[in-house]
PDB file of C-alpha atoms and ligand atoms in Angstrom:
ATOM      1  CA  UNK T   1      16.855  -3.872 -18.117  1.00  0.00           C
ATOM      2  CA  UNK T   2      15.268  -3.476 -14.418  1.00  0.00           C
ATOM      3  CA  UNK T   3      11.998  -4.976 -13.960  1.00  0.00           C
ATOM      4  CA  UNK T   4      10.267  -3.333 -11.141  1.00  0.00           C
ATOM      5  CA  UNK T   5       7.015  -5.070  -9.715  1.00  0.00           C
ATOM      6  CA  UNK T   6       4.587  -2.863  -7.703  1.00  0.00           C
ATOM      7  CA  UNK T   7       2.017  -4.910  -5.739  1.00  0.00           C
ATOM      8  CA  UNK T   8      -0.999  -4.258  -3.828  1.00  0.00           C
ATOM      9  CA  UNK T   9      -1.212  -6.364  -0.134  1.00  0.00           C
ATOM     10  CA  UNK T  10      -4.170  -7.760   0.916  1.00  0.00           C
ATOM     11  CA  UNK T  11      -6.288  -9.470  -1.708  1.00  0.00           C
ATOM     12  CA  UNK T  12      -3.260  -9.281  -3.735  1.00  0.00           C
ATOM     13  CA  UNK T  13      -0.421 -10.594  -2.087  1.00  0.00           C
ATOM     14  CA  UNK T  14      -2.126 -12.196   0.973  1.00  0.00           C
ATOM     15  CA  UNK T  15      -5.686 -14.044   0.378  1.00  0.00           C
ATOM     16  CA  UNK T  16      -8.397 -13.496   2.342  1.00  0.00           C
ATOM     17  CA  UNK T  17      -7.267 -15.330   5.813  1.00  0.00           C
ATOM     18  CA  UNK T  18      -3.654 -13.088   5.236  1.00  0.00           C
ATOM     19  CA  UNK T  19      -1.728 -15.586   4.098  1.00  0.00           C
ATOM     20  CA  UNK T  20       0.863 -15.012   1.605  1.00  0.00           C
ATOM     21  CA  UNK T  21       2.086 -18.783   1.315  1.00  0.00           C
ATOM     22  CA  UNK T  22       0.436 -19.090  -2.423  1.00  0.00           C
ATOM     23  CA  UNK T  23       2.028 -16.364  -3.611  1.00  0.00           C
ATOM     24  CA  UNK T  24       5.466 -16.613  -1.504  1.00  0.00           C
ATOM     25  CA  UNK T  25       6.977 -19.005  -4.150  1.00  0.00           C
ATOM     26  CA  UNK T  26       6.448 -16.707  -7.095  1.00  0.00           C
ATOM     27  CA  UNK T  27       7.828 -13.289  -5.022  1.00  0.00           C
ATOM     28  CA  UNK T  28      11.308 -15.534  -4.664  1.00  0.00           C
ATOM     29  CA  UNK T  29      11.400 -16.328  -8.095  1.00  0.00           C
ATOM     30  CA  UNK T  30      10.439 -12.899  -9.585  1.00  0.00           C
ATOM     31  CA  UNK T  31      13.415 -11.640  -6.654  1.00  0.00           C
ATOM     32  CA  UNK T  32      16.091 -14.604  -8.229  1.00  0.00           C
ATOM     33  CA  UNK T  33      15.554 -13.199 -11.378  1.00  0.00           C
ATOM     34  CA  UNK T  34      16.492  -9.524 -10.482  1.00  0.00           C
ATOM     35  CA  UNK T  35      13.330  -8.013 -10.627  1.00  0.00           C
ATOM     36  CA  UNK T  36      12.374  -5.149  -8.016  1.00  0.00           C
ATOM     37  CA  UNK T  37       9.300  -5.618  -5.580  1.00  0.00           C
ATOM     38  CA  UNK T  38       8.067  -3.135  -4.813  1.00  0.00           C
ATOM     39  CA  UNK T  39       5.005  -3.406  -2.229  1.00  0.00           C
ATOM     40  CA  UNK T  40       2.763  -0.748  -2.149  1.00  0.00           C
ATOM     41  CA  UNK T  41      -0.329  -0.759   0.437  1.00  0.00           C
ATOM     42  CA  UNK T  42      -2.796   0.940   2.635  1.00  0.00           C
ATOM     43  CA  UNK T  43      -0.798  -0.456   5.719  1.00  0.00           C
ATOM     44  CA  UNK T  44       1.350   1.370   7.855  1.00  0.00           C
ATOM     45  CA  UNK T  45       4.907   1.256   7.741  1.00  0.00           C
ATOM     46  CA  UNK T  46       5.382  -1.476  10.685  1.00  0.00           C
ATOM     47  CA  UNK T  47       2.911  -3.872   8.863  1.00  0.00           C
ATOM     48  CA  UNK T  48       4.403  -3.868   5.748  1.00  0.00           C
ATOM     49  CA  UNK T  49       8.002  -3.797   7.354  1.00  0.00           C
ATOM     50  CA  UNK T  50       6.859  -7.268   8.629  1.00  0.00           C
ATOM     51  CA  UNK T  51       5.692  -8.757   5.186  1.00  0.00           C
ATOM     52  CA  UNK T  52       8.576  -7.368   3.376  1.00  0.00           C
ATOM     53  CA  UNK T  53      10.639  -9.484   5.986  1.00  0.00           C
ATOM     54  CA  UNK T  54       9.104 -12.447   6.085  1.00  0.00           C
ATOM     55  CA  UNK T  55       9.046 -12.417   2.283  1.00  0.00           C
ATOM     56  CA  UNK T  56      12.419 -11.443   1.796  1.00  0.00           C
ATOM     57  CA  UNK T  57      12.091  -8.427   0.407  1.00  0.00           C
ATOM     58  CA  UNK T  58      14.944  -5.563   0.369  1.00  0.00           C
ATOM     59  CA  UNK T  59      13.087  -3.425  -1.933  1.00  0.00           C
ATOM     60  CA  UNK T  60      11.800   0.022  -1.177  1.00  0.00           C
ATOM     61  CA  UNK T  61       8.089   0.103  -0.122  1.00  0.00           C
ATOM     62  CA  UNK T  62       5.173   2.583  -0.338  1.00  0.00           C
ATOM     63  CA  UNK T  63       2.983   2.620   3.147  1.00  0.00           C
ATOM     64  CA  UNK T  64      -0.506   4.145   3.551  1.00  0.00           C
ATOM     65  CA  UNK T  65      -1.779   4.664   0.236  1.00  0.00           C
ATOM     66  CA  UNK T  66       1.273   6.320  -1.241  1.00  0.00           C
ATOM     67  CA  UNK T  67       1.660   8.774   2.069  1.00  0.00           C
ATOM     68  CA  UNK T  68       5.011   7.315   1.999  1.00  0.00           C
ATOM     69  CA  UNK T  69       7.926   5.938  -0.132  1.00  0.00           C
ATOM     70  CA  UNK T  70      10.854   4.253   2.160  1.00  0.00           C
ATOM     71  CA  UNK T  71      13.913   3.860   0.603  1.00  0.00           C
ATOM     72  CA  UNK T  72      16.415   1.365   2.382  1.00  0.00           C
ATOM     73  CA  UNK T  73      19.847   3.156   3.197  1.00  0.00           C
ATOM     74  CA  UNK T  74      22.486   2.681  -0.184  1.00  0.00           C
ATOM     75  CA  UNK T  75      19.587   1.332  -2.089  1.00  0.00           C
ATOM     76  CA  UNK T  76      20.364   3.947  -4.037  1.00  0.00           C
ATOM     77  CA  UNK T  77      23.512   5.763  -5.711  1.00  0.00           C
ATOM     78  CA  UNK T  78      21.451   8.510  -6.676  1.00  0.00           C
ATOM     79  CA  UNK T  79      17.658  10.003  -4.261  1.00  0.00           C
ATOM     80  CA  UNK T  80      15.944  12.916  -2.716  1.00  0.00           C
ATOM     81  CA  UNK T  81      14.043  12.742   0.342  1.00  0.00           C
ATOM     82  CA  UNK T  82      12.276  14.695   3.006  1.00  0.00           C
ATOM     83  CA  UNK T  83      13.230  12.535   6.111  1.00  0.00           C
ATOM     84  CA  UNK T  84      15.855   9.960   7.146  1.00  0.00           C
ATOM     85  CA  UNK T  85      16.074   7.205   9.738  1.00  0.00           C
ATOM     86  CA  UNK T  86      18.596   5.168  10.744  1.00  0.00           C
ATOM     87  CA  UNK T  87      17.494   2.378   8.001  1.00  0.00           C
ATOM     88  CA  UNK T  88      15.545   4.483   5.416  1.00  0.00           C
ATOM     89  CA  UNK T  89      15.618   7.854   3.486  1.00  0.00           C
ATOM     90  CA  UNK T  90      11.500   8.907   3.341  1.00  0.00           C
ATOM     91  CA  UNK T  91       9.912  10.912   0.767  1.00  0.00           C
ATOM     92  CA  UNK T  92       6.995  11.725   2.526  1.00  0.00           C
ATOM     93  CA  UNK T  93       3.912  12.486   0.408  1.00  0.00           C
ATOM     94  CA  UNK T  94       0.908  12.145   2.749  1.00  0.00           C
ATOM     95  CA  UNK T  95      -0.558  14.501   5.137  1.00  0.00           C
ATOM     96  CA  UNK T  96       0.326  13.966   8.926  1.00  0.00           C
ATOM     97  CA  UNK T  97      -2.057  11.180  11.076  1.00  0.00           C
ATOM     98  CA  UNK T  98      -2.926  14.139  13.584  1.00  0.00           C
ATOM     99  CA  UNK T  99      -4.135  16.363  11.359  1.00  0.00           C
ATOM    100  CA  UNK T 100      -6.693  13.453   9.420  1.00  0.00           C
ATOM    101  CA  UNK T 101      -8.094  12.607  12.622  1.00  0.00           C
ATOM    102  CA  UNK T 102      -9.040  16.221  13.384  1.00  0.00           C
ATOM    103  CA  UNK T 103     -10.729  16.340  10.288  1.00  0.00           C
ATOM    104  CA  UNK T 104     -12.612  13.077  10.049  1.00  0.00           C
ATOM    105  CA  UNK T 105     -13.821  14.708  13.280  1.00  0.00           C
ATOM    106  CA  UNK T 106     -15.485  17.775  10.873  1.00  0.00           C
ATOM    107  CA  UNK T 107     -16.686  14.917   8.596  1.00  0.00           C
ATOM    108  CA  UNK T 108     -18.510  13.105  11.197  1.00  0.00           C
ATOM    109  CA  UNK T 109     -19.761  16.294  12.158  1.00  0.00           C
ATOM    110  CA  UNK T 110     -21.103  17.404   8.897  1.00  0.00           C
ATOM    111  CA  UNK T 111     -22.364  13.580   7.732  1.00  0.00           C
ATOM    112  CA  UNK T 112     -24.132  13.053  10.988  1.00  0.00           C
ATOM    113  CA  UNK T 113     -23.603   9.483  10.534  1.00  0.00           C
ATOM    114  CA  UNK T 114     -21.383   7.209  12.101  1.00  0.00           C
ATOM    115  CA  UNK T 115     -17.667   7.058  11.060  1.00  0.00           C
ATOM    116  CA  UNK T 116     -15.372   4.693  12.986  1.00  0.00           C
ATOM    117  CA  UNK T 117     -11.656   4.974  12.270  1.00  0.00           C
ATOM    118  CA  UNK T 118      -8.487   3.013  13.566  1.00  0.00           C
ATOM    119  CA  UNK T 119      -7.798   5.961  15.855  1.00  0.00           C
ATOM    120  CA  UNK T 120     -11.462   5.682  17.707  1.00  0.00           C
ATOM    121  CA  UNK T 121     -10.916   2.242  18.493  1.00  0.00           C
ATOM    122  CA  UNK T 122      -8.949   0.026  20.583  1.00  0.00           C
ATOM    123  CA  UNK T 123      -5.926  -2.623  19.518  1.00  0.00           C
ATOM    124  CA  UNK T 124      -8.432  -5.328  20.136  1.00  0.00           C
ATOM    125  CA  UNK T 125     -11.167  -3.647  18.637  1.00  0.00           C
ATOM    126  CA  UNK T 126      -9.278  -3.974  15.157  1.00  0.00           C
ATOM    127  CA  UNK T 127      -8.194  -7.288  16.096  1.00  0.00           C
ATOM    128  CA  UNK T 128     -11.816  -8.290  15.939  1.00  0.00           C
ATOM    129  CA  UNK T 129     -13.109  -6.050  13.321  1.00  0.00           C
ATOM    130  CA  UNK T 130     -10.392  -6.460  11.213  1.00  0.00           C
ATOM    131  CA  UNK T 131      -9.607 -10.125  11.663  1.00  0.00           C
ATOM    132  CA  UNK T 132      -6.068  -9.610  12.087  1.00  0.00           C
ATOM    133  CA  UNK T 133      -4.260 -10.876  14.997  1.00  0.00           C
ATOM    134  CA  UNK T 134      -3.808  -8.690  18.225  1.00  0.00           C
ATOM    135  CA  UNK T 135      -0.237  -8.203  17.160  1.00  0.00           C
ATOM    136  CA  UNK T 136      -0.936  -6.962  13.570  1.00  0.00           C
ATOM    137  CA  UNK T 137      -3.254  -4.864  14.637  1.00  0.00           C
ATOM    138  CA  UNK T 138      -0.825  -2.521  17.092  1.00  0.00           C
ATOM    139  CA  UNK T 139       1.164  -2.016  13.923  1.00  0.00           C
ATOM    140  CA  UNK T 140      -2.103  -1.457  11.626  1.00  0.00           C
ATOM    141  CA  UNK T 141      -2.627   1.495  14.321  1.00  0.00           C
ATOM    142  CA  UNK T 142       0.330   2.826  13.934  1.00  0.00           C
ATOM    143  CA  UNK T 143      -0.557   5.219  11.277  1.00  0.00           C
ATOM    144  CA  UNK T 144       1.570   7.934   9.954  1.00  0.00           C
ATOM    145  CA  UNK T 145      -0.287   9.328   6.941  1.00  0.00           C
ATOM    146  CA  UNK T 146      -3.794   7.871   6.540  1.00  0.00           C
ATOM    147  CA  UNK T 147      -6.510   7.103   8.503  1.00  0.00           C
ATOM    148  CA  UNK T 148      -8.544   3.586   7.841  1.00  0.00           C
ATOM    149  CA  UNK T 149     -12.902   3.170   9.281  1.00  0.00           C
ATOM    150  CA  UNK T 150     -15.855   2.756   8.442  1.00  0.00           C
ATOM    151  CA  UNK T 151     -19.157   4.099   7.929  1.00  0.00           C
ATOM    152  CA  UNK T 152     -22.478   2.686   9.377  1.00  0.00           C
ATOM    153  CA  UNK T 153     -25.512   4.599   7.457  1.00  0.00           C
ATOM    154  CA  UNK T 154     -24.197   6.950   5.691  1.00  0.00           C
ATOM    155  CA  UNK T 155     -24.319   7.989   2.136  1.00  0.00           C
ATOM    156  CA  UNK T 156     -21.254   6.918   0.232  1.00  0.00           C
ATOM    157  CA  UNK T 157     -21.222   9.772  -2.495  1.00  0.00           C
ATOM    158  CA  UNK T 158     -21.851  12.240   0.340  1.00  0.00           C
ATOM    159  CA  UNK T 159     -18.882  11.122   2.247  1.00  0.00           C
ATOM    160  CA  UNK T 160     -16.840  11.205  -0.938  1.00  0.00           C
ATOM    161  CA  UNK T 161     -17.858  14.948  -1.375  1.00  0.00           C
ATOM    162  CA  UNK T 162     -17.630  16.082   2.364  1.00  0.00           C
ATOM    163  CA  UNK T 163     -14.207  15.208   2.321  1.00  0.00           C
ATOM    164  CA  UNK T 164     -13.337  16.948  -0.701  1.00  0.00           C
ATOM    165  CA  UNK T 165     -14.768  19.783   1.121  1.00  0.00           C
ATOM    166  CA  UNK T 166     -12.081  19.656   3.874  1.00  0.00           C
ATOM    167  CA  UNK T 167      -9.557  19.293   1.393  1.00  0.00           C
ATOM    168  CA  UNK T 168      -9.070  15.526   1.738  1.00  0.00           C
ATOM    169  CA  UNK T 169      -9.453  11.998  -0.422  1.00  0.00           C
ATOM    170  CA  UNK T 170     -11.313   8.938   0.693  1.00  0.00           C
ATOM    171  CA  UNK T 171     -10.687   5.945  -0.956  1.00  0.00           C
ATOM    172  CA  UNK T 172     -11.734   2.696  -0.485  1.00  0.00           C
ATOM    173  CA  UNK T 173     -10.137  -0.461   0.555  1.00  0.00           C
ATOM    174  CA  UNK T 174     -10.491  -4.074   0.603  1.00  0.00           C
ATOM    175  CA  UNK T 175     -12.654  -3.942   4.293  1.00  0.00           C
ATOM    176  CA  UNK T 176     -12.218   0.030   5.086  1.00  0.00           C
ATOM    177  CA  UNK T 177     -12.813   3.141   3.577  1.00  0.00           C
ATOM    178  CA  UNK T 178      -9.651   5.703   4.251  1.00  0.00           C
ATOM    179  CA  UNK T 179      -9.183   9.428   4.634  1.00  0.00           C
ATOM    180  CA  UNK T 180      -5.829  10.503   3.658  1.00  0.00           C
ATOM    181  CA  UNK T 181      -4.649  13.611   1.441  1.00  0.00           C
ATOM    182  CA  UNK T 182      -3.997  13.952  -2.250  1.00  0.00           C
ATOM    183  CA  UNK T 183      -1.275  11.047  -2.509  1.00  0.00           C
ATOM    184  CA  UNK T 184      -2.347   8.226  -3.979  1.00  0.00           C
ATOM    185  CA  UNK T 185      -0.589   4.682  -4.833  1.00  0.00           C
ATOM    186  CA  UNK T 186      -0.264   6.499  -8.736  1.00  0.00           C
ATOM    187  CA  UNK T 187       1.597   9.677  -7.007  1.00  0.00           C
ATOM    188  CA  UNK T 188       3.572   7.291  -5.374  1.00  0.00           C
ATOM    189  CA  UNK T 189       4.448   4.845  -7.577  1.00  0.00           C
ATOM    190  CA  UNK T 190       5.120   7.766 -10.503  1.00  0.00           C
ATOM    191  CA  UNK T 191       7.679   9.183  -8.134  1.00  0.00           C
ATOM    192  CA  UNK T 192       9.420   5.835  -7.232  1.00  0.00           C
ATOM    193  CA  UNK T 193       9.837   5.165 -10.964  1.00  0.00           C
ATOM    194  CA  UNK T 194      11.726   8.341 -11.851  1.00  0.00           C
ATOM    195  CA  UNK T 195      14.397   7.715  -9.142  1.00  0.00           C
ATOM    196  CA  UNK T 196      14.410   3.900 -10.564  1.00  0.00           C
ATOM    197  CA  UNK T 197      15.046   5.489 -13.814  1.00  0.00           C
ATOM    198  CA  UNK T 198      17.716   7.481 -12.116  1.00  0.00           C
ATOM    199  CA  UNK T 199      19.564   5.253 -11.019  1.00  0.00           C
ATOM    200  CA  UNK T 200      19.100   2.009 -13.651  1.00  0.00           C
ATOM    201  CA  UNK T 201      18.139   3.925 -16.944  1.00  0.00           C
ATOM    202  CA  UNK T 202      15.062   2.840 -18.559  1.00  0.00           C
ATOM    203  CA  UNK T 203      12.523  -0.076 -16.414  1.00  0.00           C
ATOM    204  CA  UNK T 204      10.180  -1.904 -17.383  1.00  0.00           C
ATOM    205  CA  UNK T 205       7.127  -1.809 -14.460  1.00  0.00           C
ATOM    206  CA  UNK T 206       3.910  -4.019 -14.204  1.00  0.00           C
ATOM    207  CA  UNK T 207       1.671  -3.524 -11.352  1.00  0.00           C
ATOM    208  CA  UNK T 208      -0.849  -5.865  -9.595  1.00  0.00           C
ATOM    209  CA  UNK T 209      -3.605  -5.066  -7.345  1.00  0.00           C
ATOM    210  CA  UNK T 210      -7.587  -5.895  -6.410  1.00  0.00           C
ATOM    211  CA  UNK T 211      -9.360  -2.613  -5.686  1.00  0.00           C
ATOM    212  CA  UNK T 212     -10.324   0.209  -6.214  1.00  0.00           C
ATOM    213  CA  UNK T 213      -6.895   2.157  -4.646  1.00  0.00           C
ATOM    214  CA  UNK T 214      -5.213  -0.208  -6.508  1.00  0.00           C
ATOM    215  CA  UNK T 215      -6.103   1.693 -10.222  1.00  0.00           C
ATOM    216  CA  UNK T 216      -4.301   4.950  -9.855  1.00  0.00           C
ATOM    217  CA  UNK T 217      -0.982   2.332  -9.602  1.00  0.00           C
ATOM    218  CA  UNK T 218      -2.130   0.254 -12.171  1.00  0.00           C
ATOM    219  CA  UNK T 219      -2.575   3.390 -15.062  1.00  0.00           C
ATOM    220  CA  UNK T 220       0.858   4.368 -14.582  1.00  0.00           C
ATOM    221  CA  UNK T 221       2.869   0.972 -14.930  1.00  0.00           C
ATOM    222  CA  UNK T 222       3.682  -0.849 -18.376  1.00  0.00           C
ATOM    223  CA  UNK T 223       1.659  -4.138 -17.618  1.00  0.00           C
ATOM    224  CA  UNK T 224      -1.441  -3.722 -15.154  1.00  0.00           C
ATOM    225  CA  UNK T 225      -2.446  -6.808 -13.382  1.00  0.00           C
ATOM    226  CA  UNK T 226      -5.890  -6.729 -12.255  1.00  0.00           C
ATOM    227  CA  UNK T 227      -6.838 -10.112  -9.611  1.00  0.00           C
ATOM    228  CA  UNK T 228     -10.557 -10.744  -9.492  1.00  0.00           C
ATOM    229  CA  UNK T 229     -12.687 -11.595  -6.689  1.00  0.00           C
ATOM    230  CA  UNK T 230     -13.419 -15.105  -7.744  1.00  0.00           C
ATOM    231  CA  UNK T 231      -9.460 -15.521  -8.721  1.00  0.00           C
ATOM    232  CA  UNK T 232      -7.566 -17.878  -6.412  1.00  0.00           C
ATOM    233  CA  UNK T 233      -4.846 -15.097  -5.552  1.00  0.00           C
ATOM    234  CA  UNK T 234      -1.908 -16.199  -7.354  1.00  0.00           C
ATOM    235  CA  UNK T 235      -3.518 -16.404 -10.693  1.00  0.00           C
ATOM    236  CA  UNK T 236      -2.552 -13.025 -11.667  1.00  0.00           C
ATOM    237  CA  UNK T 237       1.438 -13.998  -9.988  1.00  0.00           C
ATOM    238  CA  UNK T 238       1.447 -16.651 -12.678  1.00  0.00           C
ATOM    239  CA  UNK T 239       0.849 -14.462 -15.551  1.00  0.00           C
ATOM    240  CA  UNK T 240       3.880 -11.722 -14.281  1.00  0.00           C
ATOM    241  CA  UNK T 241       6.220 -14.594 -13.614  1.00  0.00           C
ATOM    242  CA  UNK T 242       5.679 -15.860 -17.280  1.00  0.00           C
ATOM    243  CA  UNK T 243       5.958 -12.581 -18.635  1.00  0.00           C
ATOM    244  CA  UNK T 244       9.144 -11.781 -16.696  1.00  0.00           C
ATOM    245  CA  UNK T 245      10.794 -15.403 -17.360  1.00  0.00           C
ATOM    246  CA  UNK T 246       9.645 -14.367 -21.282  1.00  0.00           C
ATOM    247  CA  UNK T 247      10.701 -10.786 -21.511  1.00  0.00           C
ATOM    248  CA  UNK T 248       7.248 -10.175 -23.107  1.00  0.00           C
ATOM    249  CA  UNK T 249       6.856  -6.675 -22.745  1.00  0.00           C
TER     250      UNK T 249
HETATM  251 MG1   MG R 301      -6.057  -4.948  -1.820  1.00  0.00          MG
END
């Protein structure tokens, strides 16, 4: 039976510095043993493209908080989608970047606080807020279906509700809060498994994550993975790989 992993990036997969290189070894094993990983993140497309490389991966992913699902060409016998590239078939489930950034406009209007998103600031600007590097942070600005920022002095609950009010979700991150439209990684995730099921018959899924956008994934898989703040970041990899390796499901 196909074992399909769905995992969370930063905090989950990378540590705090974004570095993946505790977590690496386990990805290849869980890969050598057949399983699917899946990663599924609040980072664009480009970002993601780049950790799925450099870990291996020829999975399908899930960019911008479930805005997203790209399937790689003949991944698949058997998929729908909305849009196709060269390399992918998309089934797009987000709202378009243009139209988030004219509302979090109306937010900031009706909050009268500050908001700062991705789109106000420059590539170096999220280089040094975010802590990535210069490079990762072109790609983190290339945003499709979500918009990442933050708020300085405003009321959390209020934002929440203003946002509702315009029709849109804000949910929050590892360092950012971000405004994107009813997709969620659950959405997401939900959808991916029915064309697993498709095409392989019935999966077995566990998920893995560390925040709060992280829970819609993790009520919809068969084993939830949950890494805690104070958890060196492959504690939770341990546990899947031992559950995988013992079929205990
Ligand atoms: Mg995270």
């Amino acid at each position: 039976m196909k074992t399909v992993v769905f995992t969370d990036l930063d905090g989950t997969v990378l540590d705090e510095k974004y570095s993946f290189q505790d977590v690496k070894p386990i990805i290849t094993q869980l890969l050598f043993l057949d399983a699917a990983v899946v990663l599924c993140s609040s980072k664009t497309r480009t970002e993601i493209e780049f950790y799925r490389r450099a870990l291996s991966i020829s999975d399908p992913f899930i960019s911008e908080n479930g805005g997203a699902i790209f399937v790689p060409k003949n991944y698949f016998k058997v998929a729908g989608f909305d849009r196709q590239t060269r390399e992918y078939d998309i089934i797009e489930l987000g709202i378009p970047y243009v139209e988030l950034r004219k509302k979090l406009q109306s937010i900031r209007d009706g909050m009268g606080c500050k908001l700062v998103g991705f789109g106000d600031m420059s590539t170096e600007e999220v280089a040094k807020d975010s802590g990535l590097s210069v490079e990762l942070a072109g790609w983190a600005k290339q945003r499709e279906y979500g918009e990442p920022f933050r708020i300085v002095d405003c009321n959390e609950e209020q934002l929440f509700k203003t946002a509702k009010a315009e029709g849109l979700h804000v949910t929050k991150g590892d360092r950012y809060y971000h405004l994107k439209g009813k997709n969620d990684k659950g959405n997401a995730v939900m959808r991916l498994k029915e064309v697993y099921v498709k095409n392989f018959g019935q999966i077995r899924t566990i998920g893995v994550g560390n925040s709060a956008n992280d829970l819609p994934m993790l009520d919809v898989v068969d084993a939830p993975f949950f890494r805690e703040k104070t958890e060196p970041v492959d504690v939770p990899w341990k546990k899947i790989l031992a559950k995988v390796v013992n079929q205990s499901f």
